[in-house]
PDB file of C-alpha atoms in Angstrom:
ATOM      1  CA  MET A   1       0.112   0.539   0.196  1.00  0.00           C
ATOM      2  CA  THR A   2       1.246   3.381  -0.945  1.00  0.00           C
ATOM      3  CA  ASP A   3      -1.340   5.412   1.148  1.00  0.00           C
ATOM      4  CA  GLY A   4       1.103   6.027   4.156  1.00  0.00           C
ATOM      5  CA  LEU A   5       3.478   8.282   1.597  1.00  0.00           C
ATOM      6  CA  TYR A   6       0.696  10.166   0.358  1.00  0.00           C
ATOM      7  CA  SER A   7      -0.563  11.097   3.471  1.00  0.00           C
ATOM      8  CA  ASN A   8       1.388  13.763   4.880  1.00  0.00           C
ATOM      9  CA  CYS A   9       3.358  14.343   1.244  1.00  0.00           C
ATOM     10  CA  ARG A  10       6.563  14.628   1.048  1.00  0.00           C
ATOM     11  CA  LEU A  11       7.649  13.157  -2.101  1.00  0.00           C
ATOM     12  CA  CYS A  12       9.415  15.954  -3.800  1.00  0.00           C
ATOM     13  CA  PRO A  13      11.575  18.420  -2.100  1.00  0.00           C
ATOM     14  CA  ARG A  14       8.778  20.847  -1.628  1.00  0.00           C
ATOM     15  CA  ASN A  15       8.130  19.251   1.391  1.00  0.00           C
ATOM     16  CA  CYS A  16       4.242  20.100   1.566  1.00  0.00           C
ATOM     17  CA  GLN A  17       2.933  17.283   4.022  1.00  0.00           C
ATOM     18  CA  THR A  18      -0.319  17.748   2.327  1.00  0.00           C
ATOM     19  CA  ASP A  19      -3.109  14.687   2.922  1.00  0.00           C
ATOM     20  CA  ARG A  20      -2.845  14.124  -0.130  1.00  0.00           C
ATOM     21  CA  THR A  21      -5.752  10.714   0.056  1.00  0.00           C
ATOM     22  CA  LYS A  22      -7.680  13.875   1.234  1.00  0.00           C
ATOM     23  CA  LYS A  23      -7.030  16.758  -1.323  1.00  0.00           C
ATOM     24  CA  THR A  24      -3.880  18.565  -3.579  1.00  0.00           C
ATOM     25  CA  GLY A  25      -0.644  18.623  -2.926  1.00  0.00           C
ATOM     26  CA  TYR A  26       1.976  21.413  -4.174  1.00  0.00           C
ATOM     27  CA  CYS A  27       1.703  19.514  -6.898  1.00  0.00           C
ATOM     28  CA  GLY A  28      -1.965  20.223  -7.808  1.00  0.00           C
ATOM     29  CA  GLN A  29      -2.468  16.899  -7.205  1.00  0.00           C
ATOM     30  CA  THR A  30      -4.398  13.633  -5.422  1.00  0.00           C
ATOM     31  CA  ALA A  31      -3.071  10.333  -4.288  1.00  0.00           C
ATOM     32  CA  ARG A  32      -5.071   9.543  -7.622  1.00  0.00           C
ATOM     33  CA  LEU A  33      -2.931   8.434 -10.211  1.00  0.00           C
ATOM     34  CA  LYS A  34      -3.868  11.113 -13.316  1.00  0.00           C
ATOM     35  CA  ALA A  35      -2.638  10.926 -16.916  1.00  0.00           C
ATOM     36  CA  ALA A  36      -3.579  12.435 -19.538  1.00  0.00           C
ATOM     37  CA  ARG A  37      -1.685  11.070 -22.596  1.00  0.00           C
ATOM     38  CA  ALA A  38      -0.248   7.665 -23.459  1.00  0.00           C
ATOM     39  CA  GLY A  39       1.318   7.157 -27.179  1.00  0.00           C
ATOM     40  CA  LEU A  40       4.575   6.737 -29.439  1.00  0.00           C
ATOM     41  CA  HIS A  41       6.507  10.670 -29.209  1.00  0.00           C
ATOM     42  CA  MET A  42       9.027  11.259 -32.089  1.00  0.00           C
ATOM     43  CA  TYR A  43      10.177  14.023 -30.526  1.00  0.00           C
ATOM     44  CA  GLU A  44      12.631  13.014 -28.321  1.00  0.00           C
ATOM     45  CA  GLU A  45      16.799  12.352 -28.171  1.00  0.00           C
ATOM     46  CA  PRO A  46      17.641  10.204 -31.404  1.00  0.00           C
ATOM     47  CA  PHE A  47      18.521   7.001 -29.778  1.00  0.00           C
ATOM     48  CA  ILE A  48      15.365   7.142 -27.274  1.00  0.00           C
ATOM     49  CA  SER A  49      13.121   7.633 -30.040  1.00  0.00           C
ATOM     50  CA  GLY A  50      13.857   5.753 -32.740  1.00  0.00           C
ATOM     51  CA  LYS A  51      12.473   5.115 -35.677  1.00  0.00           C
ATOM     52  CA  ASN A  52       9.229   3.393 -33.526  1.00  0.00           C
ATOM     53  CA  GLY A  53       8.758   6.177 -30.967  1.00  0.00           C
ATOM     54  CA  SER A  54       8.922   6.739 -27.405  1.00  0.00           C
ATOM     55  CA  GLY A  55       6.467   5.213 -25.312  1.00  0.00           C
ATOM     56  CA  THR A  56       5.667   8.692 -23.753  1.00  0.00           C
ATOM     57  CA  VAL A  57       2.964   8.514 -20.615  1.00  0.00           C
ATOM     58  CA  PHE A  58       2.129  12.222 -19.356  1.00  0.00           C
ATOM     59  CA  PHE A  59       0.979  13.019 -16.178  1.00  0.00           C
ATOM     60  CA  SER A  60      -0.812  15.751 -14.521  1.00  0.00           C
ATOM     61  CA  GLY A  61       0.200  17.985 -12.324  1.00  0.00           C
ATOM     62  CA  CYS A  62       3.829  18.750 -11.136  1.00  0.00           C
ATOM     63  CA  SER A  63       5.687  20.155  -8.610  1.00  0.00           C
ATOM     64  CA  MET A  64       8.132  22.523 -10.789  1.00  0.00           C
ATOM     65  CA  LYS A  65       5.014  24.957 -12.016  1.00  0.00           C
ATOM     66  CA  CYS A  66       7.952  27.121 -14.180  1.00  0.00           C
ATOM     67  CA  VAL A  67       6.503  30.304 -14.827  1.00  0.00           C
ATOM     68  CA  PHE A  68       7.184  29.099 -18.797  1.00  0.00           C
ATOM     69  CA  CYS A  69       5.751  26.127 -18.894  1.00  0.00           C
ATOM     70  CA  GLN A  70       4.890  24.524 -22.424  1.00  0.00           C
ATOM     71  CA  ASN A  71       2.580  22.046 -20.894  1.00  0.00           C
ATOM     72  CA  ILE A  72       0.492  24.023 -18.632  1.00  0.00           C
ATOM     73  CA  GLU A  73      -2.759  22.344 -19.774  1.00  0.00           C
ATOM     74  CA  ILE A  74      -1.656  19.421 -16.998  1.00  0.00           C
ATOM     75  CA  SER A  75       0.818  20.891 -15.597  1.00  0.00           C
ATOM     76  CA  ARG A  76      -1.579  23.318 -14.044  1.00  0.00           C
ATOM     77  CA  ASP A  77      -4.741  23.423 -15.571  1.00  0.00           C
ATOM     78  CA  ASN A  78      -5.612  19.577 -13.959  1.00  0.00           C
ATOM     79  CA  LYS A  79      -6.142  18.314 -17.381  1.00  0.00           C
ATOM     80  CA  GLY A  80      -5.950  14.473 -16.881  1.00  0.00           C
ATOM     81  CA  PHE A  81      -8.110  11.280 -16.587  1.00  0.00           C
ATOM     82  CA  GLU A  82      -7.958   9.579 -12.882  1.00  0.00           C
ATOM     83  CA  ILE A  83      -6.684   5.374 -13.465  1.00  0.00           C
ATOM     84  CA  THR A  84      -5.822   2.574 -11.348  1.00  0.00           C
ATOM     85  CA  LYS A  85      -2.468   1.444 -10.970  1.00  0.00           C
ATOM     86  CA  GLU A  86      -3.588  -1.679 -12.690  1.00  0.00           C
ATOM     87  CA  ARG A  87      -4.313   0.516 -15.621  1.00  0.00           C
ATOM     88  CA  LEU A  88      -1.213   2.009 -16.029  1.00  0.00           C
ATOM     89  CA  SER A  89       0.362  -1.070 -16.360  1.00  0.00           C
ATOM     90  CA  GLU A  90      -1.729  -1.488 -18.926  1.00  0.00           C
ATOM     91  CA  ILE A  91      -0.679   1.217 -20.685  1.00  0.00           C
ATOM     92  CA  PHE A  92       2.893   0.207 -20.618  1.00  0.00           C
ATOM     93  CA  ILE A  93       2.383  -3.085 -22.659  1.00  0.00           C
ATOM     94  CA  GLU A  94      -0.165  -1.995 -24.928  1.00  0.00           C
ATOM     95  CA  GLN A  95       2.979   1.020 -25.919  1.00  0.00           C
ATOM     96  CA  GLN A  96       5.009  -2.186 -26.178  1.00  0.00           C
ATOM     97  CA  ASN A  97       2.814  -3.943 -28.085  1.00  0.00           C
ATOM     98  CA  ARG A  98       3.029  -0.852 -30.288  1.00  0.00           C
ATOM     99  CA  GLY A  99       6.177  -1.136 -31.070  1.00  0.00           C
ATOM    100  CA  ALA A 100       7.563   1.415 -28.865  1.00  0.00           C
ATOM    101  CA  HIS A 101      11.224   0.970 -27.878  1.00  0.00           C
ATOM    102  CA  ASN A 102      10.994   2.316 -24.270  1.00  0.00           C
ATOM    103  CA  ILE A 103       8.090   3.480 -21.927  1.00  0.00           C
ATOM    104  CA  ASN A 104       8.911   6.714 -21.495  1.00  0.00           C
ATOM    105  CA  ILE A 105       7.600   8.347 -17.904  1.00  0.00           C
ATOM    106  CA  VAL A 106       6.966  12.151 -17.990  1.00  0.00           C
ATOM    107  CA  THR A 107       6.628  14.449 -14.834  1.00  0.00           C
ATOM    108  CA  GLY A 108       5.721  11.216 -13.140  1.00  0.00           C
ATOM    109  CA  THR A 109       8.017  12.769  -9.528  1.00  0.00           C
ATOM    110  CA  HIS A 110       4.373  13.894  -7.756  1.00  0.00           C
ATOM    111  CA  PHE A 111       3.231   9.700  -8.241  1.00  0.00           C
ATOM    112  CA  THR A 112       6.207   7.804  -8.082  1.00  0.00           C
ATOM    113  CA  PRO A 113       4.821   5.187  -5.672  1.00  0.00           C
ATOM    114  CA  ASP A 114       2.092   3.839  -7.707  1.00  0.00           C
ATOM    115  CA  ILE A 115       3.977   3.932 -11.009  1.00  0.00           C
ATOM    116  CA  ALA A 116       6.774   1.962  -8.854  1.00  0.00           C
ATOM    117  CA  GLU A 117       4.391  -0.296  -8.143  1.00  0.00           C
ATOM    118  CA  ALA A 118       2.641  -0.509 -12.062  1.00  0.00           C
ATOM    119  CA  ILE A 119       6.481  -0.675 -13.692  1.00  0.00           C
ATOM    120  CA  GLY A 120       6.561  -3.817 -11.561  1.00  0.00           C
ATOM    121  CA  LEU A 121       3.208  -5.068 -12.822  1.00  0.00           C
ATOM    122  CA  ALA A 122       3.488  -4.448 -16.137  1.00  0.00           C
ATOM    123  CA  LYS A 123       7.357  -6.444 -16.046  1.00  0.00           C
ATOM    124  CA  GLU A 124       4.760  -9.152 -14.434  1.00  0.00           C
ATOM    125  CA  LYS A 125       2.623  -8.871 -17.282  1.00  0.00           C
ATOM    126  CA  GLY A 126       6.137  -8.987 -19.756  1.00  0.00           C
ATOM    127  CA  LEU A 127       7.176  -5.370 -19.895  1.00  0.00           C
ATOM    128  CA  LYS A 128      11.220  -5.910 -21.348  1.00  0.00           C
ATOM    129  CA  ILE A 129      11.195  -2.496 -23.246  1.00  0.00           C
ATOM    130  CA  PRO A 130      13.722  -0.006 -20.755  1.00  0.00           C
ATOM    131  CA  VAL A 131      11.665   1.911 -18.524  1.00  0.00           C
ATOM    132  CA  VAL A 132      12.482   5.927 -18.967  1.00  0.00           C
ATOM    133  CA  TRP A 133      12.013   8.945 -16.263  1.00  0.00           C
ATOM    134  CA  ASN A 134      11.778  12.004 -17.759  1.00  0.00           C
ATOM    135  CA  SER A 135      11.799  14.302 -14.987  1.00  0.00           C
ATOM    136  CA  SER A 136      12.685  17.760 -13.755  1.00  0.00           C
ATOM    137  CA  GLY A 137      15.613  16.655 -11.994  1.00  0.00           C
ATOM    138  CA  TYR A 138      14.338  18.625  -8.950  1.00  0.00           C
ATOM    139  CA  GLU A 139      13.506  14.895  -7.230  1.00  0.00           C
ATOM    140  CA  LYS A 140      14.800  13.751  -3.603  1.00  0.00           C
ATOM    141  CA  ARG A 141      17.156  11.132  -3.218  1.00  0.00           C
ATOM    142  CA  GLU A 142      15.189   8.773  -1.393  1.00  0.00           C
ATOM    143  CA  THR A 143      11.851   9.203  -3.319  1.00  0.00           C
ATOM    144  CA  LEU A 144      14.363   8.336  -6.487  1.00  0.00           C
ATOM    145  CA  MET A 145      15.452   4.943  -4.920  1.00  0.00           C
ATOM    146  CA  LEU A 146      11.687   3.499  -4.802  1.00  0.00           C
ATOM    147  CA  LEU A 147      12.689   3.443  -8.298  1.00  0.00           C
ATOM    148  CA  GLU A 148      15.372   1.604  -8.242  1.00  0.00           C
ATOM    149  CA  GLY A 149      15.609  -1.197 -10.326  1.00  0.00           C
ATOM    150  CA  LEU A 150      13.145  -0.301 -12.436  1.00  0.00           C
ATOM    151  CA  VAL A 151      14.250   2.246 -14.183  1.00  0.00           C
ATOM    152  CA  ASP A 152      16.565   1.838 -16.570  1.00  0.00           C
ATOM    153  CA  ILE A 153      16.871   5.356 -18.809  1.00  0.00           C
ATOM    154  CA  TRP A 154      16.784   8.701 -16.204  1.00  0.00           C
ATOM    155  CA  MET A 155      16.645  11.625 -18.199  1.00  0.00           C
ATOM    156  CA  PRO A 156      16.568  14.303 -15.541  1.00  0.00           C
ATOM    157  CA  ASP A 157      16.534  17.675 -16.726  1.00  0.00           C
ATOM    158  CA  PHE A 158      19.198  19.893 -14.889  1.00  0.00           C
ATOM    159  CA  LYS A 159      17.517  23.554 -15.691  1.00  0.00           C
ATOM    160  CA  THR A 160      19.897  25.935 -14.080  1.00  0.00           C
ATOM    161  CA  LEU A 161      22.980  25.857 -11.456  1.00  0.00           C
ATOM    162  CA  SER A 162      22.073  29.402  -9.850  1.00  0.00           C
ATOM    163  CA  PRO A 163      19.160  30.034  -6.813  1.00  0.00           C
ATOM    164  CA  GLU A 164      18.419  33.193  -8.279  1.00  0.00           C
ATOM    165  CA  LEU A 165      17.230  31.486 -11.400  1.00  0.00           C
ATOM    166  CA  GLY A 166      15.428  28.890 -10.003  1.00  0.00           C
ATOM    167  CA  LYS A 167      13.806  31.088  -7.549  1.00  0.00           C
ATOM    168  CA  ARG A 168      13.036  33.153 -10.957  1.00  0.00           C
ATOM    169  CA  TYR A 169      11.735  30.519 -12.854  1.00  0.00           C
ATOM    170  CA  PHE A 170      10.611  27.833 -10.753  1.00  0.00           C
ATOM    171  CA  ASN A 171      10.056  29.124  -7.082  1.00  0.00           C
ATOM    172  CA  ALA A 172      12.887  26.947  -5.741  1.00  0.00           C
ATOM    173  CA  ALA A 173      16.182  28.399  -5.059  1.00  0.00           C
ATOM    174  CA  ASP A 174      17.380  25.464  -4.147  1.00  0.00           C
ATOM    175  CA  TYR A 175      16.597  23.474  -7.331  1.00  0.00           C
ATOM    176  CA  PRO A 176      20.413  23.487  -8.055  1.00  0.00           C
ATOM    177  CA  LYS A 177      21.143  21.398  -4.548  1.00  0.00           C
ATOM    178  CA  TYR A 178      18.377  19.114  -5.334  1.00  0.00           C
ATOM    179  CA  ALA A 179      19.084  18.705  -8.743  1.00  0.00           C
ATOM    180  CA  MET A 180      22.957  17.827  -7.907  1.00  0.00           C
ATOM    181  CA  ASP A 181      22.037  15.055  -5.693  1.00  0.00           C
ATOM    182  CA  ALA A 182      19.454  13.491  -8.001  1.00  0.00           C
ATOM    183  CA  LEU A 183      21.894  13.205 -11.074  1.00  0.00           C
ATOM    184  CA  ASP A 184      24.419  12.031  -8.516  1.00  0.00           C
ATOM    185  CA  TYR A 185      21.970   9.116  -7.775  1.00  0.00           C
ATOM    186  CA  MET A 186      20.889   8.880 -10.648  1.00  0.00           C
ATOM    187  CA  VAL A 187      24.039   8.361 -12.236  1.00  0.00           C
ATOM    188  CA  SER A 188      25.286   6.075  -8.797  1.00  0.00           C
ATOM    189  CA  VAL A 189      23.024   3.256 -10.242  1.00  0.00           C
ATOM    190  CA  SER A 190      23.408   3.260 -13.989  1.00  0.00           C
ATOM    191  CA  LYS A 191      26.177   2.494 -16.891  1.00  0.00           C
ATOM    192  CA  ILE A 192      25.247   3.580 -20.700  1.00  0.00           C
ATOM    193  CA  GLU A 193      24.573   0.460 -22.671  1.00  0.00           C
ATOM    194  CA  PHE A 194      23.566   0.620 -26.328  1.00  0.00           C
ATOM    195  CA  GLU A 195      21.780  -1.919 -28.407  1.00  0.00           C
ATOM    196  CA  ASP A 196      21.469  -1.590 -31.890  1.00  0.00           C
ATOM    197  CA  ASP A 197      22.332   2.516 -31.535  1.00  0.00           C
ATOM    198  CA  MET A 198      19.798   2.594 -29.265  1.00  0.00           C
ATOM    199  CA  MET A 199      20.226   3.525 -25.065  1.00  0.00           C
ATOM    200  CA  ILE A 200      18.436   0.576 -22.995  1.00  0.00           C
ATOM    201  CA  SER A 201      20.125   2.184 -20.427  1.00  0.00           C
ATOM    202  CA  GLY A 202      22.253   4.615 -18.838  1.00  0.00           C
ATOM    203  CA  VAL A 203      21.890   8.733 -18.162  1.00  0.00           C
ATOM    204  CA  ILE A 204      20.791  11.758 -20.298  1.00  0.00           C
ATOM    205  CA  VAL A 205      20.666  15.150 -18.751  1.00  0.00           C
ATOM    206  CA  ARG A 206      18.907  17.765 -20.655  1.00  0.00           C
ATOM    207  CA  HIS A 207      19.438  21.454 -20.382  1.00  0.00           C
ATOM    208  CA  LEU A 208      16.934  23.486 -22.059  1.00  0.00           C
ATOM    209  CA  MET A 209      19.092  26.544 -23.140  1.00  0.00           C
ATOM    210  CA  MET A 210      16.931  29.945 -21.367  1.00  0.00           C
ATOM    211  CA  PRO A 211      17.370  33.186 -23.446  1.00  0.00           C
ATOM    212  CA  GLY A 212      20.242  35.551 -22.118  1.00  0.00           C
ATOM    213  CA  SER A 213      21.728  32.956 -19.687  1.00  0.00           C
ATOM    214  CA  LEU A 214      24.648  32.198 -21.322  1.00  0.00           C
ATOM    215  CA  MET A 215      26.388  32.218 -18.219  1.00  0.00           C
ATOM    216  CA  ASP A 216      24.422  29.686 -16.383  1.00  0.00           C
ATOM    217  CA  THR A 217      24.601  27.091 -19.489  1.00  0.00           C
ATOM    218  CA  LYS A 218      28.234  27.174 -19.485  1.00  0.00           C
ATOM    219  CA  LYS A 219      28.303  26.499 -15.528  1.00  0.00           C
ATOM    220  CA  VAL A 220      25.834  23.806 -15.938  1.00  0.00           C
ATOM    221  CA  LEU A 221      28.511  22.546 -19.040  1.00  0.00           C
ATOM    222  CA  LYS A 222      30.885  22.695 -17.040  1.00  0.00           C
ATOM    223  CA  TYR A 223      29.625  20.647 -13.923  1.00  0.00           C
ATOM    224  CA  LEU A 224      28.308  17.998 -16.308  1.00  0.00           C
ATOM    225  CA  SER A 225      31.384  17.677 -17.443  1.00  0.00           C
ATOM    226  CA  SER A 226      33.902  17.853 -14.727  1.00  0.00           C
ATOM    227  CA  THR A 227      31.896  15.850 -12.455  1.00  0.00           C
ATOM    228  CA  TYR A 228      30.445  12.977 -14.635  1.00  0.00           C
ATOM    229  CA  GLY A 229      32.604  13.097 -18.194  1.00  0.00           C
ATOM    230  CA  GLY A 230      31.633  10.303 -20.386  1.00  0.00           C
ATOM    231  CA  ARG A 231      29.123   8.420 -17.592  1.00  0.00           C
ATOM    232  CA  ILE A 232      26.602  10.479 -19.123  1.00  0.00           C
ATOM    233  CA  TRP A 233      25.447  11.648 -22.192  1.00  0.00           C
ATOM    234  CA  ILE A 234      24.390  15.436 -22.235  1.00  0.00           C
ATOM    235  CA  SER A 235      21.837  16.902 -24.403  1.00  0.00           C
ATOM    236  CA  LEU A 236      21.605  21.078 -25.102  1.00  0.00           C
ATOM    237  CA  MET A 237      18.245  22.184 -26.346  1.00  0.00           C
ATOM    238  CA  ASN A 238      17.510  25.268 -27.944  1.00  0.00           C
ATOM    239  CA  GLN A 239      14.026  24.816 -28.399  1.00  0.00           C
ATOM    240  CA  TYR A 240      12.939  27.099 -25.315  1.00  0.00           C
ATOM    241  CA  THR A 241       9.140  28.126 -26.813  1.00  0.00           C
ATOM    242  CA  PRO A 242       8.070  31.821 -25.289  1.00  0.00           C
ATOM    243  CA  MET A 243       4.155  31.310 -25.116  1.00  0.00           C
ATOM    244  CA  GLY A 244       2.889  34.591 -24.660  1.00  0.00           C
ATOM    245  CA  ASN A 245       2.653  37.074 -21.568  1.00  0.00           C
ATOM    246  CA  MET A 246       5.409  35.874 -19.803  1.00  0.00           C
ATOM    247  CA  PRO A 247       6.309  37.213 -15.830  1.00  0.00           C
ATOM    248  CA  PHE A 248       9.720  38.273 -17.439  1.00  0.00           C
ATOM    249  CA  GLU A 249      10.488  40.550 -20.181  1.00  0.00           C
ATOM    250  CA  GLU A 250      13.397  38.210 -20.910  1.00  0.00           C
ATOM    251  CA  LEU A 251      11.546  35.328 -21.394  1.00  0.00           C
ATOM    252  CA  ASN A 252       9.721  36.963 -24.608  1.00  0.00           C
ATOM    253  CA  ARG A 253      12.083  35.843 -26.971  1.00  0.00           C
ATOM    254  CA  ALA A 254      13.286  32.519 -27.969  1.00  0.00           C
ATOM    255  CA  VAL A 255      16.907  31.839 -27.827  1.00  0.00           C
ATOM    256  CA  SER A 256      19.157  33.469 -30.596  1.00  0.00           C
ATOM    257  CA  LYS A 257      21.636  31.302 -32.652  1.00  0.00           C
ATOM    258  CA  ARG A 258      24.637  33.003 -31.398  1.00  0.00           C
ATOM    259  CA  GLU A 259      23.618  32.252 -28.042  1.00  0.00           C
ATOM    260  CA  TYR A 260      23.637  28.488 -29.170  1.00  0.00           C
ATOM    261  CA  ASP A 261      26.253  28.620 -31.347  1.00  0.00           C
ATOM    262  CA  ARG A 262      28.571  29.713 -28.019  1.00  0.00           C
ATOM    263  CA  ALA A 263      27.018  27.512 -25.487  1.00  0.00           C
ATOM    264  CA  VAL A 264      27.941  24.550 -28.254  1.00  0.00           C
ATOM    265  CA  ASP A 265      30.977  26.356 -29.255  1.00  0.00           C
ATOM    266  CA  TYR A 266      31.970  26.282 -25.015  1.00  0.00           C
ATOM    267  CA  ALA A 267      30.884  22.712 -24.847  1.00  0.00           C
ATOM    268  CA  ILE A 268      33.593  22.111 -27.926  1.00  0.00           C
ATOM    269  CA  LYS A 269      36.194  23.579 -25.797  1.00  0.00           C
ATOM    270  CA  LEU A 270      35.440  21.714 -22.569  1.00  0.00           C
ATOM    271  CA  GLY A 271      36.411  18.704 -24.822  1.00  0.00           C
ATOM    272  CA  ILE A 272      32.466  16.866 -24.086  1.00  0.00           C
ATOM    273  CA  GLU A 273      31.899  14.209 -26.739  1.00  0.00           C
ATOM    274  CA  GLN A 274      28.758  13.049 -25.790  1.00  0.00           C
ATOM    275  CA  CYS A 275      26.640  15.838 -26.076  1.00  0.00           C
ATOM    276  CA  MET A 276      23.685  15.884 -28.517  1.00  0.00           C
ATOM    277  CA  ILE A 277      22.610  19.314 -29.910  1.00  0.00           C
ATOM    278  CA  GLN A 278      19.905  20.532 -31.994  1.00  0.00           C
ATOM    279  CA  GLU A 279      19.942  21.972 -35.120  1.00  0.00           C
ATOM    280  CA  GLY A 280      17.602  24.356 -37.207  1.00  0.00           C
ATOM    281  CA  GLU A 281      14.151  25.587 -36.212  1.00  0.00           C
ATOM    282  CA  THR A 282      12.908  23.684 -33.666  1.00  0.00           C
ATOM    283  CA  VAL A 283      10.948  26.291 -31.584  1.00  0.00           C
ATOM    284  CA  SER A 284       7.773  25.484 -32.438  1.00  0.00           C
ATOM    285  CA  GLU A 285       4.408  24.351 -30.658  1.00  0.00           C
ATOM    286  CA  SER A 286       4.171  21.223 -32.920  1.00  0.00           C
ATOM    287  CA  PHE A 287       6.192  19.074 -29.984  1.00  0.00           C
ATOM    288  CA  ILE A 288       3.375  19.863 -27.624  1.00  0.00           C
ATOM    289  CA  PRO A 289       0.574  17.604 -28.384  1.00  0.00           C
ATOM    290  CA  GLU A 290      -3.017  16.994 -27.495  1.00  0.00           C
ATOM    291  CA  PHE A 291      -3.793  15.972 -24.206  1.00  0.00           C
ATOM    292  CA  ASP A 292      -7.131  14.266 -24.641  1.00  0.00           C
ATOM    293  CA  GLY A 293      -6.698  11.383 -22.819  1.00  0.00           C
ATOM    294  CA  THR A 294      -5.370   9.320 -26.110  1.00  0.00           C
ATOM    295  CA  GLY A 295      -4.249   6.330 -24.660  1.00  0.00           C
ATOM    296  CA  ILE A 296      -4.844   6.920 -21.250  1.00  0.00           C
ATOM    297  CA  VAL A 297      -9.069   5.376 -21.564  1.00  0.00           C
ATOM    298  CA  ARG A 298     -10.318   2.512 -23.541  1.00  0.00           C
TER     299      ARG A 298
END
């Protein structure tokens, strides 16, 4: 039973201590699993999406609530459908049957206990493809430990090393501290492995470059390189999408080509080899799926 972990919820660094069996926590969710979409997704990193797509499951709610969130329909507006752990395990199997290269769990931190149980149930039913934990990076080690032996590929964000930016954009000045500790745990329980050009185990750290934040991006790249070297892959992204009416002026534009090129040049200067970069125009709302219950509701 997982209710005890929700009744005085401390699953994420917010430590809201809400009784989520009775009301919603900081994440905007109760203890009842809620998801908005499941399906094959082609817009992940090449060795995650592959030819067939990554079997993504988008969960409702979020403990980050970034001011620039692209998935605001599910992160804040509570869009989604309540499901059981048993149904979630079926969804994982359905994605495998559709040919997904992996199961991609998107923003599931606040439902970690139930997701862990659902993965276990799915493995009993024949789930064989890798499981990807796709998260904000703002996580607690003890919560991640619930997933040990169940997750194959860890794909956290590493948004910033600046407490000031953490406070400004996520109301989380402690973001760097938790992101560093979470990543340290992920690397400690995984090893990079590939099979037929697809990752089957390891850590991919995503860094979304923000407009006007080149120096912070450089600090992140230097930290990741000096701390982990070849034990991780880095995905350096330029796809920040202004959503309109941003609370801070600097967020009302995309990352410039010059900014991104300078970040890439710095990664090369650091000698980072296991780094994916984005080329061409990637700022597009085509990356944002319809959260209409596809793959969730029978």
